[in-house]
CSV table of C-alpha atoms in Angstrom, one decimal:
chain,number,residue,atom,x,y,z
H,1,MET,CA,76.7,75.5,89.1
H,2,ARG,CA,76.4,78.1,86.4
H,3,ALA,CA,74.6,80.5,88.7
H,4,VAL,CA,77.4,80.1,91.2
H,5,PHE,CA,79.9,80.9,88.4
H,6,GLY,CA,77.8,84.0,87.5
H,7,VAL,CA,77.7,85.3,91.0
H,8,LEU,CA,81.5,84.7,91.5
H,9,GLY,CA,82.4,86.2,88.2
H,10,ALA,CA,80.3,89.4,88.8
H,11,VAL,CA,81.7,89.9,92.3
H,12,LEU,CA,85.3,89.5,91.1
H,13,VAL,CA,84.9,91.8,88.2
H,14,LEU,CA,83.1,94.5,90.2
H,15,GLY,CA,85.6,94.1,93.0
H,16,ILE,CA,88.6,94.5,90.9
H,17,PHE,CA,87.0,97.5,89.1
H,18,SER,CA,86.6,99.1,92.5
H,19,SER,CA,90.3,98.5,93.3
H,20,VAL,CA,91.3,100.0,90.0
H,21,LEU,CA,89.1,103.1,90.6
H,22,ARG,CA,90.4,103.5,94.1
H,23,THR,CA,94.0,103.2,93.2
H,24,LEU,CA,94.3,105.0,89.9
H,25,VAL,CA,91.4,107.2,89.3
H,26,ILE,CA,89.8,108.7,92.4
H,27,PRO,CA,92.0,111.7,93.6
H,28,ARG,CA,91.5,111.3,97.3
H,29,PRO,CA,92.8,108.8,100.0
H,30,THR,CA,90.8,105.6,99.4
H,31,ARG,CA,91.9,102.2,100.7
H,32,SER,CA,91.9,99.2,98.3
H,33,SER,CA,92.0,95.8,100.1
H,34,PHE,CA,93.3,94.1,97.0
H,35,THR,CA,96.2,96.4,96.5
H,36,ARG,CA,97.1,96.4,100.2
H,37,ILE,CA,97.1,92.5,100.3
H,38,VAL,CA,99.2,92.4,97.1
H,39,GLN,CA,101.7,94.9,98.6
H,40,GLN,CA,102.0,93.0,101.9
H,41,ALA,CA,102.4,89.6,100.1
H,42,VAL,CA,105.2,91.1,97.9
H,43,ARG,CA,106.9,92.7,100.9
H,44,TRP,CA,106.7,89.7,103.1
H,45,PRO,CA,109.6,87.6,101.8
H,46,PHE,CA,111.9,90.6,101.2
H,47,GLN,CA,111.2,91.6,104.8
H,48,ARG,CA,112.1,88.2,106.1
H,49,VAL,CA,115.4,88.4,104.3
H,50,ALA,CA,116.1,92.0,105.4
H,51,ASP,CA,115.5,91.0,109.1
H,52,LEU,CA,118.4,88.6,108.8
H,53,ALA,CA,120.7,91.3,107.7
H,54,ARG,CA,122.9,93.1,110.1
H,55,GLY,CA,123.8,96.4,108.3
H,56,ALA,CA,121.5,99.2,107.3
H,57,GLU,CA,122.9,99.3,103.8
H,58,THR,CA,122.2,95.6,103.3
H,59,LYS,CA,118.6,96.0,104.5
H,60,ASP,CA,118.1,98.9,102.2
H,61,ARG,CA,119.4,97.0,99.1
H,62,VAL,CA,117.0,94.1,99.9
H,63,LEU,CA,114.0,96.2,100.4
H,64,ALA,CA,114.7,98.7,97.5
H,65,PRO,CA,112.8,96.6,94.9
H,66,VAL,CA,109.7,96.0,97.0
H,67,ALA,CA,107.6,99.0,96.1
H,68,PRO,CA,108.2,99.0,92.3
H,69,LEU,CA,107.7,95.2,92.1
H,70,SER,CA,104.4,95.5,94.0
H,71,ILE,CA,103.2,97.9,91.3
H,72,VAL,CA,104.0,95.4,88.6
H,73,ILE,CA,102.4,92.5,90.5
H,74,THR,CA,99.3,94.7,91.2
H,75,LEU,CA,98.8,95.3,87.5
H,76,MET,CA,99.3,91.5,86.7
H,77,GLY,CA,96.9,90.7,89.5
H,78,TRP,CA,94.2,93.0,88.2
H,79,LEU,CA,94.4,91.6,84.7
H,80,PHE,CA,94.5,88.0,86.0
H,81,CYS,CA,91.4,88.6,88.2
H,82,PHE,CA,89.6,90.2,85.3
H,83,MET,CA,90.3,87.2,83.1
H,84,VAL,CA,89.0,84.8,85.7
H,85,GLY,CA,86.0,86.9,86.5
H,86,TYR,CA,85.0,87.3,82.9
H,87,GLY,CA,85.8,83.6,82.3
H,88,LEU,CA,83.3,82.7,85.1
H,89,LEU,CA,80.6,84.9,83.6
H,90,GLU,CA,81.2,83.4,80.2
H,91,ALA,CA,80.9,79.9,81.7
H,92,ALA,CA,77.6,80.9,83.4
H,93,VAL,CA,75.9,82.2,80.2
H,94,SER,CA,77.2,79.5,77.8
H,95,GLY,CA,77.7,75.8,77.4
H,96,LEU,CA,81.4,76.2,77.4
H,97,GLY,CA,83.6,74.5,80.1
H,98,LEU,CA,85.6,76.6,82.5
H,99,ARG,CA,88.8,76.1,80.6
H,100,GLU,CA,87.3,77.2,77.3
H,101,SER,CA,85.6,80.1,79.1
H,102,LEU,CA,89.0,81.3,80.5
H,103,THR,CA,90.5,81.0,77.0
H,104,GLU,CA,87.7,83.1,75.6
H,105,SER,CA,88.0,85.8,78.2
H,106,GLY,CA,91.8,85.9,78.0
H,107,SER,CA,91.6,86.3,74.2
H,108,SER,CA,89.3,89.2,74.5
H,109,LEU,CA,90.8,90.9,77.5
H,110,PHE,CA,94.3,91.1,75.8
H,111,THR,CA,92.6,91.7,72.5
H,112,LEU,CA,94.4,88.7,70.9
H,113,GLY,CA,91.4,87.6,69.0
H,114,PHE,CA,92.4,84.0,68.6
H,115,ALA,CA,89.2,82.6,70.3
H,116,ALA,CA,85.7,83.8,69.3
H,117,GLY,CA,82.4,82.5,70.3
H,118,ASN,CA,79.4,82.7,68.0
H,119,ARG,CA,76.8,83.3,70.8
H,120,ALA,CA,75.3,86.7,71.3
H,121,SER,CA,75.7,86.5,75.1
H,122,LEU,CA,79.4,85.6,74.7
H,123,ASN,CA,79.9,88.5,72.3
H,124,ALA,CA,78.6,91.1,74.9
H,125,ILE,CA,80.9,89.7,77.6
H,126,ASP,CA,83.8,89.7,75.0
H,127,PHE,CA,83.2,93.3,74.2
H,128,CYS,CA,83.4,94.3,78.0
H,129,ALA,CA,86.5,92.2,78.4
H,130,ALA,CA,88.1,93.6,75.4
H,131,ALA,CA,87.5,97.2,76.6
H,132,THR,CA,88.7,96.4,80.0
H,133,GLY,CA,92.3,95.3,79.2
H,134,PRO,CA,93.3,98.6,77.3
H,135,ILE,CA,91.7,100.8,79.8
H,136,VAL,CA,93.4,99.2,82.8
H,137,ILE,CA,96.8,99.2,81.1
H,138,GLY,CA,96.3,102.7,79.9
H,139,LEU,CA,95.4,103.9,83.4
H,140,GLN,CA,98.5,102.2,84.8
H,141,ILE,CA,100.6,103.9,82.1
H,142,GLY,CA,99.3,107.3,83.2
H,143,TYR,CA,99.6,106.4,86.8
H,144,LEU,CA,103.4,105.8,86.7
H,145,PRO,CA,104.5,109.3,85.7
H,146,THR,CA,102.3,110.8,88.4
H,147,LEU,CA,103.7,108.5,91.0
H,148,TYR,CA,107.4,109.0,90.0
H,149,ALA,CA,106.9,112.8,89.7
H,150,ALA,CA,105.7,112.8,93.4
H,151,TYR,CA,108.7,110.6,94.3
H,152,GLN,CA,111.1,113.0,92.6
H,153,ARG,CA,109.7,116.1,94.3
H,154,ARG,CA,109.9,114.3,97.7
H,155,GLU,CA,113.5,113.2,97.2
H,156,THR,CA,114.7,116.7,96.0
H,157,GLU,CA,114.1,118.2,99.4
H,158,VAL,CA,115.5,115.2,101.2
H,159,THR,CA,118.7,115.5,99.2
H,160,LEU,CA,119.0,119.2,99.8
H,161,LEU,CA,118.7,118.5,103.6
H,162,GLN,CA,121.7,116.3,103.5
H,163,ALA,CA,124.1,119.4,103.5
H,164,ARG,CA,122.0,120.9,106.4
H,165,ALA,CA,121.4,117.9,108.5
H,166,GLY,CA,124.0,115.2,107.8
H,167,SER,CA,123.4,111.7,106.7
H,168,PRO,CA,121.3,110.3,108.3
H,169,PRO,CA,119.6,113.6,109.2
H,170,TRP,CA,119.2,114.7,112.9
H,171,GLY,CA,117.4,117.6,114.3
H,172,PRO,CA,120.2,119.1,116.5
H,173,GLU,CA,122.6,118.7,113.6
H,174,ILE,CA,120.5,121.1,111.5
H,175,LEU,CA,120.7,123.9,114.1
H,176,ALA,CA,124.4,123.1,114.8
H,177,ARG,CA,125.3,123.5,111.0
H,178,TYR,CA,123.3,126.7,110.7
H,179,ALA,CA,125.1,128.1,113.7
H,180,GLN,CA,128.5,127.0,112.2
H,181,VAL,CA,128.2,129.1,109.1
H,182,ASP,CA,126.4,132.0,111.0
H,183,VAL,CA,123.0,131.7,109.2
H,184,VAL,CA,120.8,130.9,112.2
H,185,ASN,CA,118.5,133.8,111.4
H,186,SER,CA,117.7,132.4,108.0
H,187,VAL,CA,116.6,128.9,109.3
H,188,GLY,CA,113.0,130.1,108.8
H,189,GLU,CA,113.5,129.6,105.0
H,190,LEU,CA,114.1,125.9,105.7
H,191,PHE,CA,110.9,125.6,107.8
H,192,ARG,CA,108.8,127.3,105.1
H,193,SER,CA,109.9,124.9,102.4
H,194,TRP,CA,109.4,121.9,104.7
H,195,GLU,CA,105.8,123.1,105.5
H,196,ARG,CA,104.9,122.9,101.9
H,197,TRP,CA,106.9,119.7,101.5
H,198,SER,CA,104.9,118.1,104.4
H,199,ALA,CA,101.6,119.2,102.7
H,200,GLU,CA,102.7,117.6,99.3
H,201,VAL,CA,103.8,114.4,101.0
H,202,GLY,CA,100.6,114.1,103.1
H,203,GLU,CA,98.6,114.4,99.9
H,204,SER,CA,100.6,112.2,97.6
H,205,HIS,CA,101.4,109.5,100.2
H,206,THR,CA,97.7,109.0,101.2
H,207,THR,CA,96.5,109.1,97.6
H,208,TYR,CA,99.3,106.7,96.4
H,209,PRO,CA,100.2,104.7,99.6
H,210,VAL,CA,102.8,102.7,97.8
H,211,LEU,CA,105.0,105.8,97.9
H,212,ILE,CA,105.5,105.3,101.6
H,213,HIS,CA,107.7,102.2,100.8
H,214,PHE,CA,109.7,103.8,98.0
H,215,ARG,CA,113.2,104.2,99.4
H,216,SER,CA,115.7,107.0,98.7
H,217,PRO,CA,118.5,106.4,96.1
H,218,LYS,CA,121.0,106.2,99.0
H,219,ALA,CA,120.7,104.0,102.0
H,220,THR,CA,121.6,106.8,104.4
H,221,ARG,CA,118.7,108.9,103.3
H,222,ASN,CA,115.0,108.5,104.0
H,223,TRP,CA,112.0,110.8,103.7
H,224,LEU,CA,110.6,110.0,107.1
H,225,ILE,CA,113.8,110.5,109.0
H,226,ALA,CA,114.3,113.7,107.2
H,227,LEU,CA,110.9,114.9,108.2
H,228,LEU,CA,111.6,113.8,111.8
H,229,ALA,CA,114.9,115.7,111.8
H,230,VAL,CA,113.2,118.9,110.6
H,231,MET,CA,110.5,118.6,113.2
H,232,ASP,CA,112.9,118.0,115.9
H,233,ALA,CA,114.9,121.1,114.8
H,234,ALA,CA,111.6,123.2,114.9
H,235,ALA,CA,110.8,121.9,118.4
H,236,LEU,CA,114.4,122.7,119.6
H,237,ARG,CA,114.0,126.1,118.0
H,238,LEU,CA,110.8,126.9,119.9
H,239,ALA,CA,112.2,125.4,123.2
H,240,PHE,CA,115.5,127.3,123.3
H,241,ASN,CA,114.6,130.5,121.5
H,242,PRO,CA,111.2,131.8,122.6
H,243,SER,CA,112.0,135.4,121.7
H,244,HIS,CA,112.6,134.7,118.0
H,245,PRO,CA,109.8,134.7,115.4
H,246,GLN,CA,107.8,131.5,115.9
H,247,SER,CA,105.0,131.5,113.3
H,248,GLU,CA,107.1,129.8,110.5
H,249,VAL,CA,108.6,127.2,112.9
H,250,ARG,CA,105.2,126.4,114.5
H,251,MET,CA,103.5,126.0,111.1
H,252,ALA,CA,106.3,123.7,109.8
H,253,LEU,CA,106.0,121.6,112.9
H,254,ARG,CA,102.2,121.4,112.8
H,255,ALA,CA,102.3,120.6,109.0
H,256,GLY,CA,104.8,117.8,109.9
H,257,PHE,CA,102.7,116.0,112.4
H,258,VAL,CA,99.5,116.6,110.4
H,259,CYS,CA,101.3,114.8,107.5
H,260,LEU,CA,102.2,111.8,109.8
H,261,ARG,CA,98.6,111.6,111.1
H,262,ASP,CA,97.1,111.6,107.6
H,263,ILE,CA,99.5,108.7,106.7
H,264,ALA,CA,98.6,106.9,110.0
H,265,ASP,CA,94.9,107.2,109.2
H,266,MET,CA,95.4,105.7,105.7
H,267,GLN,CA,97.5,102.9,107.2
H,268,GLY,CA,95.1,102.2,110.0
H,269,ILE,CA,97.5,103.2,112.8
H,270,ALA,CA,95.9,104.3,115.9
H,271,TYR,CA,97.2,107.4,117.8
H,272,ASP,CA,96.3,109.9,120.4
H,273,PRO,CA,95.0,113.0,118.6
H,274,ASP,CA,95.5,115.2,121.7
H,275,PRO,CA,98.4,113.9,123.8
H,276,HIS,CA,99.2,115.5,127.1
H,277,PRO,CA,102.4,117.6,127.1
H,278,ASP,CA,103.7,115.5,129.9
H,279,GLY,CA,102.8,112.2,128.3
H,280,PRO,CA,105.4,109.4,127.9
H,281,LEU,CA,108.3,109.9,125.6
H,282,GLU,CA,110.7,107.5,124.2
H,283,LEU,CA,113.5,110.0,124.0
H,284,THR,CA,115.3,110.4,127.3
H,285,TYR,CA,116.6,113.6,128.9
H,286,GLU,CA,120.1,112.2,128.5
H,287,ASP,CA,119.7,111.8,124.8
H,288,PHE,CA,118.3,115.3,124.7
H,289,LEU,CA,121.5,116.6,126.4
H,290,VAL,CA,123.7,114.8,123.7
H,291,GLY,CA,121.8,116.8,121.0
H,292,VAL,CA,122.1,120.0,122.9
H,293,ALA,CA,125.8,119.5,123.3
H,294,ARG,CA,126.2,119.1,119.6
H,295,MET,CA,124.4,122.5,119.0
H,296,ARG,CA,126.5,124.2,121.6
H,297,GLU,CA,129.7,122.9,120.1
H,298,GLN,CA,129.0,124.8,117.0
H,299,GLY,CA,127.9,128.0,118.8
H,300,TYR,CA,124.2,127.8,118.6
H,301,PRO,CA,122.7,130.6,120.7
H,302,THR,CA,120.2,129.6,123.4
H,303,GLU,CA,118.0,131.7,125.6
H,304,ARG,CA,117.0,128.9,128.0
H,305,SER,CA,119.1,126.3,129.8
H,306,PRO,CA,118.5,122.6,128.9
H,307,GLU,CA,116.5,122.1,132.1
H,308,GLU,CA,114.2,124.9,131.2
H,309,ALA,CA,113.9,123.9,127.5
H,310,TRP,CA,113.2,120.2,128.1
H,311,PRO,CA,109.5,120.6,129.2
H,312,HIS,CA,108.8,122.7,126.2
H,313,PHE,CA,110.7,120.4,123.8
H,314,ARG,CA,108.9,117.3,125.0
H,315,GLY,CA,105.5,119.1,124.8
H,316,TRP,CA,106.1,119.5,121.1
H,317,ARG,CA,107.7,116.1,120.4
H,318,VAL,CA,104.9,114.1,122.2
H,319,ASN,CA,102.7,115.0,119.2
H,320,TYR,CA,104.7,113.2,116.7
H,321,GLU,CA,107.2,110.9,118.3
H,322,GLU,CA,105.0,107.8,118.6
H,323,LEU,CA,103.8,108.0,114.9
H,324,ALA,CA,107.2,108.7,113.5
H,325,GLN,CA,108.9,105.8,115.3
H,326,ARG,CA,106.0,103.4,114.4
H,327,LEU,CA,106.3,104.4,110.8
H,328,ALA,CA,110.1,104.2,110.8
H,329,ARG,CA,109.9,100.7,112.2
H,330,ASP,CA,107.2,99.6,109.6
H,331,ILE,CA,109.3,100.8,106.6
H,332,ASP,CA,112.7,99.9,108.3
H,333,ALA,CA,114.0,103.4,107.7
H,334,VAL,CA,117.7,104.0,108.1
H,335,PRO,CA,118.6,104.2,111.8
H,336,ALA,CA,119.3,107.6,113.1
H,337,PRO,CA,119.5,109.3,116.5
H,338,TRP,CA,116.2,110.1,118.2
H,339,SER,CA,114.2,108.0,115.7
H,340,GLY,CA,113.5,104.9,117.9
H,341,PRO,CA,114.1,101.2,117.4
H,342,ARG,CA,113.8,99.1,114.3
H,343,ARG,CA,112.5,95.7,113.6
H,344,THR,CA,115.9,94.2,114.4
H,345,PRO,CA,118.8,95.6,116.2
H,346,VAL,CA,121.0,97.8,114.1
H,347,ALA,CA,123.8,100.4,114.8
H,348,ILE,CA,122.7,104.0,114.9
H,349,ARG,CA,124.9,106.2,112.8
H,350,THR,CA,125.3,109.8,114.1
H,351,PRO,CA,126.1,112.4,111.4
H,352,VAL,CA,129.5,114.1,111.7
H,353,THR,CA,129.6,117.9,111.7
H,354,PRO,CA,131.9,118.9,108.8
H,355,VAL,CA,135.1,120.9,109.8
H,356,ASP,CA,134.9,124.6,109.4
H,357,ARG,CA,137.4,125.3,106.7
H,358,ARG,CA,136.9,129.0,106.4
H,359,PRO,CA,140.2,130.9,106.6
H,360,ALA,CA,141.0,132.4,110.0
H,361,PRO,CA,140.8,136.3,110.2
H,362,PRO,CA,144.2,138.0,110.1
H,363,PRO,CA,145.7,138.9,113.4
H,364,PHE,CA,144.9,142.5,114.5
H,365,LYS,CA,147.8,144.9,114.2
H,366,SER,CA,148.0,148.1,116.2
H,367,ALA,CA,149.2,151.3,114.6
């Protein structure tokens, strides 16, 4: 029986050490089964309640605590598993019962010192347990500022986009608002900033996957829907304005679907890496015309008709639509036009273009 305790204890301690290293230390996308199971277990009851809600705001309020709570539960789970693992090891090398061994390991792990064995074999395990507790807690303390710094950088651009794309954001609304204030030629600046944003999010959200489920401060904003809106705006720009500079637009669009694919690889979501331009698309031509009408209402200049632009637009969107809609469903993102269905039916909110309140020019008076 002691041999079984020793094997189980060693496997548990080494497995949790691996989870800590993969989650907190290794600066590259690595998957931890323990962390993923904990996050799924924490999310499950909240998601069941959210599925019963009818409004997007209610769903958002229910799901908002999930990601932060999963971080706390993960830390507690690591420490508990270490206590059990070291307790099994101590039971294997001593004559102590399982209860006394757990007391001994807990006293050492949390550096309480109220239980102390006199055996040399116990002292060695106690030293390891005493070092493990502060190291894990210290790593977690250093992990949180990094995590929240990445979250704040992500949300800054999402918040800035609200004035350009509405709430929730929508691709055609971006071009419509740029046309409304006569700054269509400066839209390249937006695409440059979102190219860098996509690279940062792709790196941070694969290294720290819990960020995927961190929700925005407001229910009508979401990082994934914002990225989808920018990518749709880029695809519309390329489809309708072939004579304009395309390098910045194409690079932003490519960075966007590379970001989505990196996240999909981390989440184990399958996708076609090279879809055919005429492949199936969830977005219909009728929905496309609704977006085009919104752009034209505000005077967005186009070089192609909708019929001519549609094949070009769908050839771009087929690269990212399936992944964006799958992730939007998984995280229950705010429902927005062109973003696909959610887990349960919810009303889609279309952003309203603000009224142009610039003063009208004075009437021309002839001499």
